[in-house]
Amino acid sequence: MYYGSGNYEAFARPLKPANVNSKRAYIVGTGLAALTAACYLVRDGQMKGEHITIFEKESLAGGACDGFLYPEVGYIMRGGREMDNHFEVMWDLFRDIPSIETEGVSVLDEYYWLNKRDPNYSLMRATQKCGQDGQTNGEFGLSDDGAKEIMKLFFTPDEQLYNRPITDFFSEEVLNANFWLYWRTMFAFQNWHSALEMKLYLKRFIHHVGGLPDFKALRFTKYNQYESMILPMVKYLESHDVNFVFNTKVVDVDFEITADKKQATKIYINKDGNDEQIDLTANDLVFITHGGCVENSTYGSQDKKAEFKPELKAGGGWDMWKRIASKNEAFGRPDKFCSNPEKTNWMSATVTTLDQKIVPYIEKICQRDPFSGGVVTGGIVTVKDSNWLLSWTFNRQPQFRTQPKDQLVGWIYGLFSDKAGNYVKKPMRECSGKEICMEWLYHMGVPTSEIEELATNSANTVPVMMPYVTAFFMPRQGGDRPDVVPEKAVNFAFLGQFAETKRDTIFTTEYSMRTGMEAVYTLLDIDRAVPEVWGSTYDVRDLLNASYRLRDNKKITEMKMSFIEKIVLKKVLKTIKGTDLEVLLKEHNLI
Ligand SMILES: Cc1cc2nc3c(=O)[nH]c(=O)nc-3n(C[C@H](O)[C@H](O)[C@H](O)COP(=O)(O)OP(=O)(O)OC[C@H]3O[C@@H](n4cnc5c(N)ncnc54)[C@H](O)[C@@H]3O)c2cc1C
């Protein structure tokens, strides 16, 4: 497997890999990573679909990417995906996955046209004081010292960030600035999370810094991601006769490990309550999605809280990883990620409006007609003064294909599930859907006399608790995650958010899909480049633009500097006068 970029590799079709007709594939999970692996086995590996078997412990495909109408409970989507034009693997694959909405076009075309016609941006990034403008004014609000802390982290080698929290690098200068409000609510970072991950994110999305305050950096699918992404992939795979086996837990995998090779030899499954084993040869490839950000997630209802149940059980992603990890040190250290659910949980809630009474409050904040079919909030709206650090969003409506035309379905989330609310004086994790809706309505500016009535009769709200949703953000070091294909592995790979691949950032759809592509390309030795992670961190134009935007459009000369620094800068500017370097700095407004 090797990386490449540019059109030459992007548009070439690889030759059929040697001996692929004699190989079979067993895939654990039906999340984006697993479905991507299956799609690449079919498209580029040219493996027959009937040679591919996918085991899923749940009764539906999709993993973290859900979006269903549960009878008696209501619409639920645990999350909504902020996405990017430079999710290189995603678009490499989706250009060939047929849309299930429009005949004859790909999922990529559908998404491209939608976001071209109706670009995303927010007109109100944050609120405060019950629905008033949060006065972030599109600014990052960083002091020069704060900007230097970010710069320092950006240039600190990974090894120096191992096992260290963000608070080792950012002081109150950064943590109290709008920058951190935008960042942690957009990406769900907590102050105690990994400094290494923070650095990787800064580098990965440096080209988007200017688009962070108003979300013009983002793009969204038409419907929830189950319907817009998972279903087209499942249909594509079914049309190639791939076998989906639901309600089947993969409990463990055995390996033969010698100095020369590591080979998976047996899969232990539990299907509909019955234990079975599958013996493997070197021609049987195993793709394992281990761990999981939505493992142990629970949902409540309008009148019931979502229980916090972090205990790990056999047949789940974490238990399986623990068993596998105990067999070789190259298989990672799951305990690093799943041992402290108090530090890795947060909650979301899906709210469905049932009549028109709440709509004007949404409209007042998003400043758009929520029923227009176009962008509504344009990304999350963060309630700056919420004890739960609540954010909420309504994406383009309808979010579900079956959704009634006069209803809106939106998403609320809170980063602190253990803190009492400002209006509902209970921790979010103790609240029913209705109570979460009440807290949200309070922050939207609904008069207190109307809050309970609206939350009861004008909305249906379903809470979801996710004890491990940010498990991958826990401070870590090299080796805590197994490589996608561990050294000397001949017939198995790890997939998803807890597999190690270079430079990409976890908690993204792209990360999972990348692991799927890299796994297949490595194990089948497919002779075409995997698109490298977008290289903006090496593009001086993006770096200059980010420096200008992060400092709220200030020139270098306006930076707080010591006397000596001022003299040095003067000298540098004199030296570059009349060169392309001066032109570059001027083009990016830095001088
Ligand atoms: C609330 C939320 C918000 C998000 N927001 C964004 C966003 O804004 N932008 C973005 O790009 N990404 C976002 N993500 C991340 C993205 O959705 C996930 O990273 C991605 O979908 C994970 O895919 P995966 O295949 O790696 O893992 P999963 O989706 O977790 O899939 C793993 C699958 O394996 C199955 N499985 C696990 N163990 C076993 C076993 N032992 N036997 C059988 N089956 C098993 C599971 O049931 C599951 O179906 C968000 C995720 C969540 C939860």
XYZ file of C-alpha atoms and ligand atoms in Angstrom:
644
model
C 0.000 0.000 0.000
C 1.328 3.419 -0.865
C -0.040 6.963 -0.863
C -0.412 9.331 -3.769
C -2.205 12.481 -4.784
C -3.307 14.048 -8.042
C -5.397 12.938 -10.977
C -3.034 10.342 -12.424
C -3.579 7.946 -9.537
C -7.078 9.150 -8.722
C -8.676 8.161 -12.021
C -6.711 5.000 -12.808
C -8.419 1.659 -12.267
C -6.186 -0.995 -10.705
C -5.577 -4.387 -12.280
C -7.232 -7.401 -10.677
C -5.022 -8.562 -7.766
C -3.376 -11.971 -8.066
C -5.315 -14.974 -6.695
C -8.263 -12.897 -5.550
C -10.693 -15.540 -6.810
C -9.320 -17.968 -4.248
C -9.741 -15.575 -1.335
C -12.641 -14.941 1.024
C -13.274 -12.055 3.395
C -14.926 -11.927 6.833
C -15.711 -8.461 8.102
C -16.642 -7.534 11.673
C -19.191 -4.709 11.804
C -21.268 -2.725 9.361
C -20.050 0.766 10.268
C -18.558 3.049 7.639
C -15.135 1.419 7.998
C -16.438 -2.094 7.420
C -18.763 -1.134 4.561
C -15.898 0.768 2.936
C -13.656 -2.279 3.181
C -16.384 -4.378 1.547
C -16.911 -1.809 -1.230
C -13.175 -1.696 -2.012
C -12.951 -5.487 -1.986
C -15.643 -5.444 -4.659
C -14.657 -2.364 -6.686
C -10.847 -2.383 -6.692
C -10.082 -5.842 -5.307
C -12.595 -7.314 -7.773
C -13.476 -9.996 -5.242
C -16.771 -11.755 -5.875
C -19.467 -10.459 -3.541
C -20.482 -13.979 -2.530
C -16.974 -14.445 -1.107
C -17.559 -11.608 1.391
C -19.400 -12.108 4.697
C -20.164 -9.246 7.070
C -21.056 -9.953 10.719
C -23.019 -7.340 12.619
C -24.164 -7.726 16.218
C -27.085 -5.345 15.724
C -30.095 -5.930 13.495
C -29.306 -3.004 11.189
C -26.237 -1.747 9.343
C -24.528 1.579 9.981
C -22.933 1.496 13.429
C -22.468 5.072 14.611
C -24.246 6.436 11.529
C -27.834 5.855 12.538
C -31.115 7.533 11.660
C -34.326 5.633 12.328
C -37.931 6.119 13.293
C -38.431 3.894 16.332
C -42.084 2.929 16.789
C -43.574 4.417 19.985
C -40.367 6.431 20.600
C -39.773 8.718 17.617
C -36.984 9.782 15.300
C -33.448 9.189 16.554
C -30.099 10.184 15.119
C -27.292 9.932 17.630
C -25.209 12.384 15.645
C -25.037 14.568 12.558
C -21.901 14.583 10.450
C -20.006 17.743 9.670
C -18.053 16.864 6.556
C -15.387 18.217 4.268
C -14.529 18.482 0.597
C -11.150 16.940 1.351
C -12.317 13.618 2.690
C -10.255 12.056 -0.057
C -11.090 8.382 0.492
C -14.758 9.116 0.955
C -15.049 10.823 -2.421
C -12.826 8.254 -4.112
C -15.402 5.662 -3.135
C -18.668 7.592 -3.324
C -18.035 8.603 -6.942
C -18.878 4.967 -7.743
C -21.696 4.327 -5.274
C -25.040 4.964 -6.980
C -27.368 7.417 -5.290
C -30.606 5.857 -4.063
C -32.353 9.204 -4.543
C -31.600 10.106 -8.138
C -31.176 7.464 -10.776
C -27.964 7.506 -12.779
C -25.902 9.702 -10.453
C -23.399 8.897 -7.743
C -23.582 9.751 -4.043
C -20.688 12.160 -4.681
C -22.551 14.011 -7.471
C -25.682 14.257 -5.350
C -23.714 15.699 -2.430
C -21.658 18.009 -4.657
C -24.671 19.510 -6.401
C -26.548 19.935 -3.127
C -23.712 21.773 -1.393
C -22.898 23.852 -4.503
C -26.480 25.044 -4.894
C -26.991 25.615 -1.193
C -23.675 26.274 0.545
C -23.543 25.922 4.293
C -22.892 28.830 6.611
C -24.258 29.956 9.941
C -25.875 33.282 10.723
C -25.740 32.738 14.508
C -22.894 30.614 15.851
C -23.670 31.121 19.541
C -26.356 32.481 21.823
C -26.459 33.588 25.435
C -28.996 34.958 27.928
C -31.979 32.963 26.641
C -31.742 33.251 22.895
C -29.786 36.468 22.477
C -26.833 36.817 20.125
C -23.723 35.258 21.681
C -21.642 38.156 20.285
C -18.865 35.982 18.979
C -18.907 38.237 15.888
C -16.964 35.784 13.769
C -13.863 36.396 15.862
C -11.487 33.946 17.516
C -10.689 36.405 20.286
C -7.168 35.081 20.845
C -4.513 37.181 22.502
C -1.056 37.134 20.933
C 0.088 34.862 23.767
C -2.850 32.531 23.069
C -1.992 32.419 19.357
C 1.587 31.524 20.292
C 0.380 28.610 22.441
C -1.536 27.228 19.467
C 1.468 27.742 17.201
C 3.706 25.977 19.708
C 1.418 22.939 19.860
C 1.278 22.868 16.067
C 5.053 22.456 15.899
C 5.568 20.093 18.862
C 6.683 16.581 17.816
C 4.089 13.868 18.434
C 6.246 11.983 20.934
C 6.318 15.004 23.245
C 2.523 14.973 23.299
C 2.125 11.344 24.295
C -0.263 10.811 27.240
C -0.661 14.524 27.820
C -3.890 16.513 28.105
C -4.681 19.704 26.201
C -4.439 21.686 29.431
C -0.684 21.003 29.487
C -0.424 23.228 26.409
C -3.312 25.685 26.487
C -3.679 28.178 29.316
C -6.785 30.204 30.169
C -5.731 32.596 27.360
C -6.832 29.969 24.861
C -9.419 28.092 26.914
C -11.449 31.252 27.554
C -11.307 32.516 23.977
C -14.007 32.112 21.323
C -11.492 29.872 19.572
C -11.932 27.178 22.191
C -15.688 27.626 22.313
C -15.867 27.019 18.546
C -13.357 24.209 18.612
C -14.520 22.094 21.494
C -18.194 22.323 20.586
C -17.581 21.660 16.890
C -15.296 18.670 17.448
C -16.460 17.605 20.959
C -13.098 18.048 22.638
C -12.888 18.296 26.417
C -10.086 20.151 28.186
C -8.720 16.853 29.546
C -8.529 15.219 26.127
C -5.402 14.387 24.157
C -3.005 17.178 23.208
C -1.725 14.918 20.441
C -5.191 14.642 18.934
C -5.628 18.405 19.206
C -2.416 18.918 17.284
C -3.419 16.398 14.616
C -6.752 18.186 14.181
C -5.050 21.580 13.862
C -2.821 20.218 11.132
C -5.536 18.205 9.390
C -7.996 21.082 9.121
C -5.635 24.052 8.841
C -7.187 24.944 5.469
C -10.532 25.408 7.203
C -9.504 27.764 9.983
C -11.089 30.782 8.280
C -14.359 28.872 7.919
C -14.650 27.824 11.565
C -16.476 30.812 13.064
C -19.404 30.585 10.637
C -19.086 26.970 9.426
C -18.650 27.856 5.784
C -15.973 25.148 5.949
C -18.653 22.477 6.306
C -20.795 20.415 4.025
C -23.688 18.127 4.900
C -25.572 15.239 3.345
C -29.194 15.691 2.328
C -30.711 13.395 4.939
C -29.324 11.793 8.085
C -26.197 9.754 7.351
C -27.922 6.391 7.632
C -30.130 7.265 4.698
C -27.630 9.346 2.699
C -24.482 7.248 3.165
C -25.065 3.857 4.751
C -28.085 2.791 2.704
C -26.450 3.474 -0.707
C -23.400 1.454 0.367
C -25.544 -1.425 1.605
C -27.562 -1.407 -1.633
C -24.339 -1.403 -3.690
C -22.981 -4.370 -1.719
C -26.282 -6.270 -1.875
C -26.348 -5.760 -5.633
C -22.977 -7.552 -5.695
C -24.302 -10.436 -3.560
C -22.294 -9.631 -0.423
C -23.620 -11.614 2.573
C -24.833 -9.599 5.554
C -25.250 -11.625 8.749
C -27.041 -9.569 11.404
C -27.619 -10.266 15.125
C -24.241 -11.972 15.176
C -21.539 -11.080 17.676
C -17.909 -11.743 16.949
C -16.682 -12.719 20.384
C -13.022 -13.420 19.677
C -10.406 -14.120 17.004
C -7.473 -16.531 17.354
C -4.069 -15.985 15.775
C -0.970 -17.995 15.036
C 1.926 -15.708 15.861
C 5.532 -16.550 14.980
C 8.642 -14.445 14.369
C 7.832 -14.369 10.634
C 4.112 -13.872 10.461
C 0.858 -13.228 12.234
C -2.122 -15.125 10.876
C -5.759 -15.140 12.013
C -6.799 -18.778 12.425
C -10.298 -18.831 13.926
C -13.286 -16.559 14.454
C -15.656 -17.215 17.371
C -19.143 -15.945 16.740
C -22.409 -15.953 18.610
C -25.299 -16.015 16.172
C -28.807 -15.556 17.530
C -27.528 -16.860 20.885
C -25.639 -19.888 19.486
C -21.843 -20.209 19.569
C -20.079 -21.076 16.308
C -16.495 -21.114 15.050
C -15.026 -20.429 11.644
C -11.614 -21.902 10.798
C -9.433 -19.678 8.663
C -6.615 -20.251 6.197
C -4.186 -17.633 4.885
C -6.629 -17.066 2.017
C -9.372 -15.998 4.444
C -9.044 -12.291 5.146
C -10.436 -10.879 8.383
C -11.301 -7.200 8.838
C -12.034 -6.299 12.451
C -13.811 -3.140 13.612
C -12.770 -3.020 17.273
C -13.741 -0.722 20.126
C -16.511 1.671 19.133
C -17.698 5.180 19.934
C -21.361 4.187 20.208
C -20.807 0.952 22.123
C -23.130 0.767 25.155
C -25.169 3.708 23.932
C -28.741 3.743 25.179
C -31.784 5.745 24.255
C -34.639 6.972 26.406
C -37.859 8.588 25.230
C -39.967 11.685 25.706
C -40.700 10.534 29.264
C -37.703 8.351 30.049
C -34.044 9.153 30.596
C -31.330 7.347 28.635
C -29.559 5.098 31.152
C -25.811 5.486 31.654
C -24.627 1.871 31.308
C -20.909 1.715 30.644
C -20.337 -1.940 31.706
C -18.632 -3.834 28.870
C -20.059 -7.197 27.801
C -18.869 -10.160 25.710
C -19.602 -9.751 22.011
C -19.270 -5.970 22.116
C -16.547 -4.052 20.318
C -14.573 -3.294 23.477
C -14.714 -6.776 24.990
C -13.664 -8.289 21.660
C -10.746 -5.854 21.381
C -9.642 -6.636 24.954
C -9.566 -10.366 24.174
C -7.662 -9.804 20.936
C -5.260 -7.284 22.486
C -4.280 -9.757 25.192
C -2.782 -11.981 22.455
C -0.083 -9.654 21.140
C 1.279 -6.242 22.010
C 0.855 -5.101 18.381
C -2.910 -5.295 18.850
C -3.133 -2.153 20.983
C -4.204 -1.173 24.495
C -7.987 -0.825 24.695
C -7.904 0.048 28.410
C -6.363 3.372 27.496
C -9.635 4.377 25.852
C -12.453 2.535 27.591
C -11.553 2.765 31.271
C -12.953 6.154 32.152
C -16.480 6.624 30.766
C -16.954 9.696 32.966
C -14.377 11.359 30.742
C -15.585 9.970 27.436
C -19.371 10.305 27.563
C -21.766 12.866 26.305
C -25.402 12.939 25.361
C -27.466 13.943 22.404
C -31.190 14.194 21.869
C -33.285 14.190 18.709
C -36.106 16.700 18.828
C -39.114 16.542 16.497
C -41.446 19.525 16.412
C -45.083 18.420 16.292
C -46.783 21.739 15.537
C -45.710 25.263 14.628
C -45.302 26.721 18.140
C -41.543 26.191 18.589
C -40.680 27.060 14.981
C -40.555 30.894 15.399
C -37.943 30.526 18.152
C -35.761 28.432 15.858
C -36.308 30.870 12.995
C -35.404 33.886 15.112
C -31.998 32.380 15.903
C -31.112 30.752 12.593
C -32.552 33.693 10.617
C -33.857 31.395 7.904
C -37.089 29.584 7.096
C -36.576 26.080 8.555
C -39.092 24.630 6.076
C -37.376 26.013 2.945
C -35.548 22.730 2.291
C -32.232 24.611 2.357
C -29.638 25.247 5.049
C -31.293 26.052 8.393
C -28.881 26.718 11.268
C -25.851 25.986 9.043
C -24.089 23.972 11.738
C -24.480 23.951 15.484
C -25.619 26.893 17.579
C -23.800 26.835 20.921
C -25.423 28.145 24.072
C -22.428 29.910 25.615
C -23.883 30.162 29.100
C -25.338 26.647 29.319
C -24.182 24.483 32.234
C -24.438 21.436 29.970
C -22.593 23.337 27.214
C -25.553 22.705 24.985
C -25.358 23.036 21.209
C -28.172 22.346 18.738
C -28.735 22.245 15.024
C -31.391 21.793 12.380
C -29.963 20.600 9.110
C -31.806 20.797 5.824
C -35.370 19.516 6.241
C -36.672 16.931 5.949
C -33.840 15.005 7.671
C -35.715 11.738 7.176
C -37.318 10.617 3.965
C -40.502 9.641 5.831
C -40.692 12.847 7.853
C -44.051 14.675 7.686
C -43.743 17.972 5.775
C -44.949 20.100 8.686
C -42.457 18.702 11.220
C -38.808 19.554 11.838
C -36.236 17.105 13.166
C -33.214 18.593 14.923
C -30.364 17.551 17.127
C -29.266 18.766 20.554
C -26.125 17.783 22.387
C -24.457 18.571 25.683
C -20.805 18.069 26.525
C -21.340 17.903 30.296
C -23.908 15.230 31.107
C -23.174 15.345 34.856
C -23.879 19.036 35.506
C -27.265 20.388 36.633
C -29.020 22.410 33.929
C -29.727 26.147 34.164
C -33.516 25.746 34.039
C -34.044 22.050 34.679
C -31.915 21.693 37.785
C -30.864 18.130 37.008
C -27.886 16.607 35.225
C -28.631 15.949 31.573
C -28.153 12.204 32.110
C -31.024 12.214 34.636
C -33.404 13.972 32.265
C -36.171 12.576 30.098
C -36.493 13.813 26.532
C -39.111 16.297 27.632
C -36.829 17.751 30.308
C -33.951 18.113 27.848
C -36.336 19.883 25.505
C -37.364 22.208 28.356
C -33.754 23.152 29.020
C -33.250 23.785 25.298
C -36.420 25.886 25.030
C -35.291 27.949 28.012
C -32.026 28.744 26.233
C -33.963 29.538 23.050
C -35.822 32.326 24.847
C -39.231 30.670 25.273
C -41.044 32.428 28.162
C -40.805 30.251 31.269
C -44.585 30.122 31.568
C -44.761 28.293 28.208
C -41.739 26.004 28.424
C -43.357 22.916 29.907
C -46.444 23.122 27.696
C -44.325 23.387 24.515
C -41.929 20.601 25.549
C -44.905 18.362 26.337
C -47.247 18.986 23.416
C -45.275 20.659 20.644
C -42.224 18.392 20.526
C -41.131 14.815 20.939
C -37.577 14.517 22.232
C -35.536 11.338 22.530
C -32.306 11.369 24.571
C -29.296 9.186 23.830
C -26.411 8.481 26.215
C -23.065 7.498 24.671
C -20.564 6.467 27.379
C -17.655 6.032 24.928
C -18.401 8.671 22.334
C -15.040 10.415 22.760
C -13.027 7.397 23.899
C -10.544 8.016 21.056
C -9.745 11.476 22.434
C -8.265 10.101 25.653
C -4.557 10.945 26.035
C -2.555 8.208 24.338
C 0.829 7.224 22.982
C 2.222 5.363 19.994
C 1.163 1.696 20.047
C -2.091 2.259 21.939
C -3.957 1.640 18.680
C -3.015 -1.293 16.451
C -1.828 -0.432 12.948
C -4.483 -1.004 10.282
C -2.386 -3.948 9.194
C 0.019 -4.864 12.009
C 3.565 -5.776 11.065
C 3.800 -9.269 9.503
C 0.032 -9.755 9.526
C -0.841 -11.837 6.476
C -4.612 -12.106 6.548
C -6.146 -9.626 8.959
C -6.558 -5.905 9.514
C -8.064 -3.537 12.051
C -10.670 -1.008 10.991
C -12.265 2.143 12.291
C -11.649 4.742 14.920
C -9.228 2.734 17.018
C -6.908 1.584 14.242
C -3.766 3.584 13.595
C -3.268 5.381 10.307
C -0.923 8.263 9.694
C -1.958 11.929 9.838
C -5.718 11.530 9.690
C -7.946 12.542 12.591
C -10.355 10.279 14.418
C -14.028 11.075 15.082
C -14.464 11.617 11.379
C -16.287 9.585 8.784
C -13.191 9.882 6.601
C -10.925 8.270 9.200
C -13.072 5.152 9.315
C -13.349 4.956 5.544
C -9.597 5.457 5.134
C -8.859 2.479 7.397
C -11.206 0.372 5.248
C -9.431 1.328 2.039
C -5.920 0.944 3.457
C -6.766 -2.473 4.895
C -8.028 -3.811 1.571
C -5.245 -2.248 -0.478
C -2.624 -3.752 1.852
C -4.018 -7.260 2.216
C -4.815 -7.631 -1.509
C -1.709 -5.685 -2.556
C -3.745 -3.509 -4.891
C -1.447 -1.573 -7.194
C -2.907 1.922 -7.080
C -2.276 4.775 -4.621
C -4.492 5.344 -1.637
C -5.173 9.109 -1.666
C -3.021 10.732 0.979
C -4.574 12.823 3.741
C -5.124 16.275 2.230
C -1.764 18.020 2.438
C -2.786 21.541 3.467
C -0.486 21.435 6.459
C 2.386 21.470 3.932
C 0.888 24.288 1.847
C 2.385 27.628 2.782
C -0.704 29.464 1.469
C -2.960 27.633 3.926
C -0.529 28.229 6.773
C -0.310 31.959 6.054
C -4.056 32.261 5.717
C -4.601 30.404 8.997
C -2.131 32.683 10.817
C -3.969 35.731 9.517
C -7.448 34.431 10.306
C -6.617 32.989 13.743
C -5.427 36.421 14.811
C -8.704 37.953 13.609
C -7.197 39.393 10.424
C -4.243 41.183 11.990
C -0.935 41.789 10.234
C 2.376 40.434 11.550
C 3.431 43.952 12.364
C 0.502 44.295 14.763
C 1.763 41.451 16.939
C 2.910 42.056 20.509
C 6.713 41.855 20.282
C 9.772 42.533 22.364
C 12.192 45.218 21.218
C 14.572 42.573 19.839
C 11.756 40.752 18.010
C 10.728 44.012 16.383
C 14.261 44.591 15.111
C 14.474 41.030 13.765
C 11.121 41.392 11.965
C 12.227 44.693 10.448
C 15.380 43.024 9.139
C 13.474 40.070 7.704
C 10.991 42.352 5.934
C 13.876 44.385 4.519
C 15.579 41.224 3.261
C 12.496 39.898 1.448
C 11.586 43.263 -0.081
C 11.086 42.928 -3.819
C 10.919 39.098 -3.724
C 8.073 36.638 -4.192
C 8.100 36.113 -0.435
C 7.004 39.692 0.039
C 4.313 39.189 -2.613
C 3.081 36.047 -0.803
C 2.858 37.794 2.555
C 1.043 40.727 0.964
C -1.367 38.434 -0.865
C -2.278 36.902 2.479
C -2.626 40.316 4.142
C 0.128 39.571 6.635
C 2.080 42.712 5.788
C -22.693 11.527 17.844
C -21.683 11.430 16.752
C -21.362 12.554 16.015
C -20.415 12.458 14.993
N -20.117 13.571 14.265
C -19.274 13.454 13.217
C -19.044 14.562 12.373
O -19.547 15.659 12.606
N -18.231 14.396 11.301
C -17.649 13.204 11.009
O -16.957 13.097 9.986
N -17.824 12.146 11.825
C -18.619 12.249 12.902
N -18.834 11.186 13.723
C -17.954 10.028 13.547
C -18.425 9.001 12.580
O -19.805 8.919 12.508
C -17.854 7.679 13.082
O -16.513 7.849 13.347
C -17.995 6.563 12.086
O -19.315 6.471 11.633
C -17.516 5.282 12.766
O -17.544 4.218 11.851
P -16.786 2.861 12.186
O -17.132 1.928 11.107
O -15.381 3.147 12.445
O -17.365 2.376 13.571
P -18.853 2.126 14.029
O -19.788 2.984 13.283
O -18.823 2.191 15.496
O -19.153 0.653 13.542
C -18.728 -0.485 14.216
C -19.726 -1.575 13.905
O -19.209 -2.802 14.340
C -20.197 -3.497 15.051
N -19.494 -4.354 16.006
C -18.609 -3.970 16.957
N -18.166 -5.019 17.640
C -18.775 -6.092 17.104
C -18.710 -7.470 17.400
N -17.938 -7.919 18.381
N -19.445 -8.307 16.646
C -20.223 -7.848 15.641
N -20.340 -6.548 15.342
C -19.618 -5.689 16.059
C -20.995 -2.414 15.714
O -22.276 -2.850 16.102
C -21.034 -1.363 14.614
O -22.083 -1.565 13.721
C -19.781 11.235 14.731
C -20.120 10.112 15.470
C -21.052 10.199 16.470
C -21.396 8.998 17.260
